[in-house]
mmCIF file of C-alpha atoms in Angstrom:
data_model
loop_
_atom_site.group_PDB
_atom_site.id
_atom_site.type_symbol
_atom_site.label_atom_id
_atom_site.label_comp_id
_atom_site.label_asym_id
_atom_site.label_seq_id
_atom_site.Cartn_x
_atom_site.Cartn_y
_atom_site.Cartn_z
ATOM 1 C CA UNK A 1 0.057 -0.075 -0.091
ATOM 2 C CA UNK A 2 1.493 3.312 -1.142
ATOM 3 C CA UNK A 3 0.270 6.650 0.272
ATOM 4 C CA UNK A 4 0.594 10.191 -1.268
ATOM 5 C CA UNK A 5 -0.649 13.274 0.177
ATOM 6 C CA UNK A 6 -2.267 15.227 -2.899
ATOM 7 C CA UNK A 7 -3.501 18.194 -0.893
ATOM 8 C CA UNK A 8 -4.125 19.157 2.719
ATOM 9 C CA UNK A 9 -6.674 16.887 4.268
ATOM 10 C CA UNK A 10 -6.506 14.447 1.381
ATOM 11 C CA UNK A 11 -4.738 11.105 1.236
ATOM 12 C CA UNK A 12 -4.426 9.096 -1.915
ATOM 13 C CA UNK A 13 -3.778 5.179 -1.020
ATOM 14 C CA UNK A 14 -2.921 2.964 -3.730
ATOM 15 C CA UNK A 15 -2.953 -0.910 -3.667
ATOM 16 C CA UNK A 16 -1.365 -2.421 -6.878
ATOM 17 C CA UNK A 17 -2.249 -5.959 -7.525
ATOM 18 C CA UNK A 18 -0.640 -7.541 -10.771
ATOM 19 C CA UNK A 19 -1.651 -10.947 -11.723
ATOM 20 C CA UNK A 20 -0.505 -13.069 -14.759
ATOM 21 C CA UNK A 21 -3.789 -12.298 -16.839
ATOM 22 C CA UNK A 22 -5.080 -9.522 -14.866
ATOM 23 C CA UNK A 23 -3.603 -6.118 -13.849
ATOM 24 C CA UNK A 24 -5.399 -3.847 -11.646
ATOM 25 C CA UNK A 25 -4.799 -0.744 -9.516
ATOM 26 C CA UNK A 26 -7.288 0.122 -6.643
ATOM 27 C CA UNK A 27 -6.835 3.721 -5.411
ATOM 28 C CA UNK A 28 -8.926 4.965 -2.335
ATOM 29 C CA UNK A 29 -9.326 8.775 -2.250
ATOM 30 C CA UNK A 30 -10.251 10.404 1.185
ATOM 31 C CA UNK A 31 -11.417 13.824 1.146
ATOM 32 C CA UNK A 32 -11.496 16.268 3.938
ATOM 33 C CA UNK A 33 -14.834 15.019 4.879
ATOM 34 C CA UNK A 34 -13.611 11.489 5.330
ATOM 35 C CA UNK A 35 -15.574 10.300 2.533
ATOM 36 C CA UNK A 36 -14.095 7.366 0.743
ATOM 37 C CA UNK A 37 -13.946 6.714 -3.032
ATOM 38 C CA UNK A 38 -12.456 3.676 -4.569
ATOM 39 C CA UNK A 39 -11.065 4.106 -8.013
ATOM 40 C CA UNK A 40 -10.492 0.788 -9.763
ATOM 41 C CA UNK A 41 -8.423 0.763 -12.943
ATOM 42 C CA UNK A 42 -8.311 -2.792 -14.687
ATOM 43 C CA UNK A 43 -6.505 -4.116 -17.825
ATOM 44 C CA UNK A 44 -8.358 -5.273 -20.000
ATOM 45 C CA UNK A 45 -10.650 -2.183 -20.286
ATOM 46 C CA UNK A 46 -13.708 -4.419 -20.845
ATOM 47 C CA UNK A 47 -13.514 -5.377 -17.243
ATOM 48 C CA UNK A 48 -13.244 -1.752 -16.043
ATOM 49 C CA UNK A 49 -16.166 0.064 -14.482
ATOM 50 C CA UNK A 50 -16.440 3.864 -14.558
ATOM 51 C CA UNK A 51 -14.104 5.657 -12.077
ATOM 52 C CA UNK A 52 -15.503 8.244 -9.754
ATOM 53 C CA UNK A 53 -13.419 10.769 -8.233
ATOM 54 C CA UNK A 54 -14.112 13.235 -5.348
ATOM 55 C CA UNK A 55 -12.341 16.605 -5.274
ATOM 56 C CA UNK A 56 -11.318 19.573 -7.195
ATOM 57 C CA UNK A 57 -9.581 20.208 -10.613
ATOM 58 C CA UNK A 58 -6.417 20.529 -8.775
ATOM 59 C CA UNK A 59 -6.875 17.215 -7.086
ATOM 60 C CA UNK A 60 -7.355 15.451 -10.373
ATOM 61 C CA UNK A 61 -4.101 17.311 -11.913
ATOM 62 C CA UNK A 62 -2.332 15.669 -8.790
ATOM 63 C CA UNK A 63 -4.018 12.273 -9.371
ATOM 64 C CA UNK A 64 -2.959 12.343 -13.105
ATOM 65 C CA UNK A 65 0.631 13.175 -12.317
ATOM 66 C CA UNK A 66 0.670 10.265 -9.608
ATOM 67 C CA UNK A 67 -1.006 7.961 -12.022
ATOM 68 C CA UNK A 68 1.201 8.766 -14.873
ATOM 69 C CA UNK A 69 4.208 8.043 -12.636
ATOM 70 C CA UNK A 70 2.943 4.613 -11.947
ATOM 71 C CA UNK A 71 2.393 3.960 -15.696
ATOM 72 C CA UNK A 72 6.057 5.191 -16.473
ATOM 73 C CA UNK A 73 7.382 2.697 -13.870
ATOM 74 C CA UNK A 74 5.234 0.130 -15.837
ATOM 75 C CA UNK A 75 3.637 -1.107 -12.563
ATOM 76 C CA UNK A 76 0.213 -1.061 -14.628
ATOM 77 C CA UNK A 77 -0.374 -0.451 -18.277
ATOM 78 C CA UNK A 78 -3.672 1.167 -19.070
ATOM 79 C CA UNK A 79 -5.200 1.038 -22.579
ATOM 80 C CA UNK A 80 -7.986 3.522 -21.854
ATOM 81 C CA UNK A 81 -10.080 4.729 -19.017
ATOM 82 C CA UNK A 82 -13.156 6.458 -18.291
ATOM 83 C CA UNK A 83 -13.272 8.899 -15.484
ATOM 84 C CA UNK A 84 -16.521 10.390 -14.326
ATOM 85 C CA UNK A 85 -16.332 13.651 -12.500
ATOM 86 C CA UNK A 86 -19.251 15.545 -11.134
ATOM 87 C CA UNK A 87 -21.159 13.559 -13.784
ATOM 88 C CA UNK A 88 -18.850 14.582 -16.607
ATOM 89 C CA UNK A 89 -15.935 13.063 -18.331
ATOM 90 C CA UNK A 90 -12.696 14.982 -17.114
ATOM 91 C CA UNK A 91 -11.180 15.659 -20.511
ATOM 92 C CA UNK A 92 -7.929 17.050 -18.881
ATOM 93 C CA UNK A 93 -7.058 13.901 -17.092
ATOM 94 C CA UNK A 94 -7.906 11.508 -19.927
ATOM 95 C CA UNK A 95 -5.650 13.536 -22.326
ATOM 96 C CA UNK A 96 -2.818 13.525 -19.810
ATOM 97 C CA UNK A 97 -3.020 9.794 -19.249
ATOM 98 C CA UNK A 98 -3.482 9.399 -22.992
ATOM 99 C CA UNK A 99 -0.180 11.202 -23.673
ATOM 100 C CA UNK A 100 1.694 9.346 -21.226
ATOM 101 C CA UNK A 101 0.535 6.012 -22.564
ATOM 102 C CA UNK A 102 1.325 7.000 -26.093
ATOM 103 C CA UNK A 103 4.847 8.011 -25.022
ATOM 104 C CA UNK A 104 5.243 4.531 -23.537
ATOM 105 C CA UNK A 105 4.243 2.579 -26.471
#
């Protein structure tokens, strides 16, 4: 379990599980109100459920940076991912992840 403080009062916890046929990252995001949201990123994408995030755009930028570091270390390779944020797709984070993935391929 890795922990990264992404802003005051918020802790991002990541538990990375890698299996021979299934690579997944489970992230728990706890905000200042101690509300917990689990983020599950799975490969292949067909098994991936929409990801829900709590927080501000600044939070998403930090998560994006942190996730791309994981990807660069090749702990988990993500082909594509859908992120729901306040009911909308978070384009900025998707683009950031997409660029990171493209650089790896």
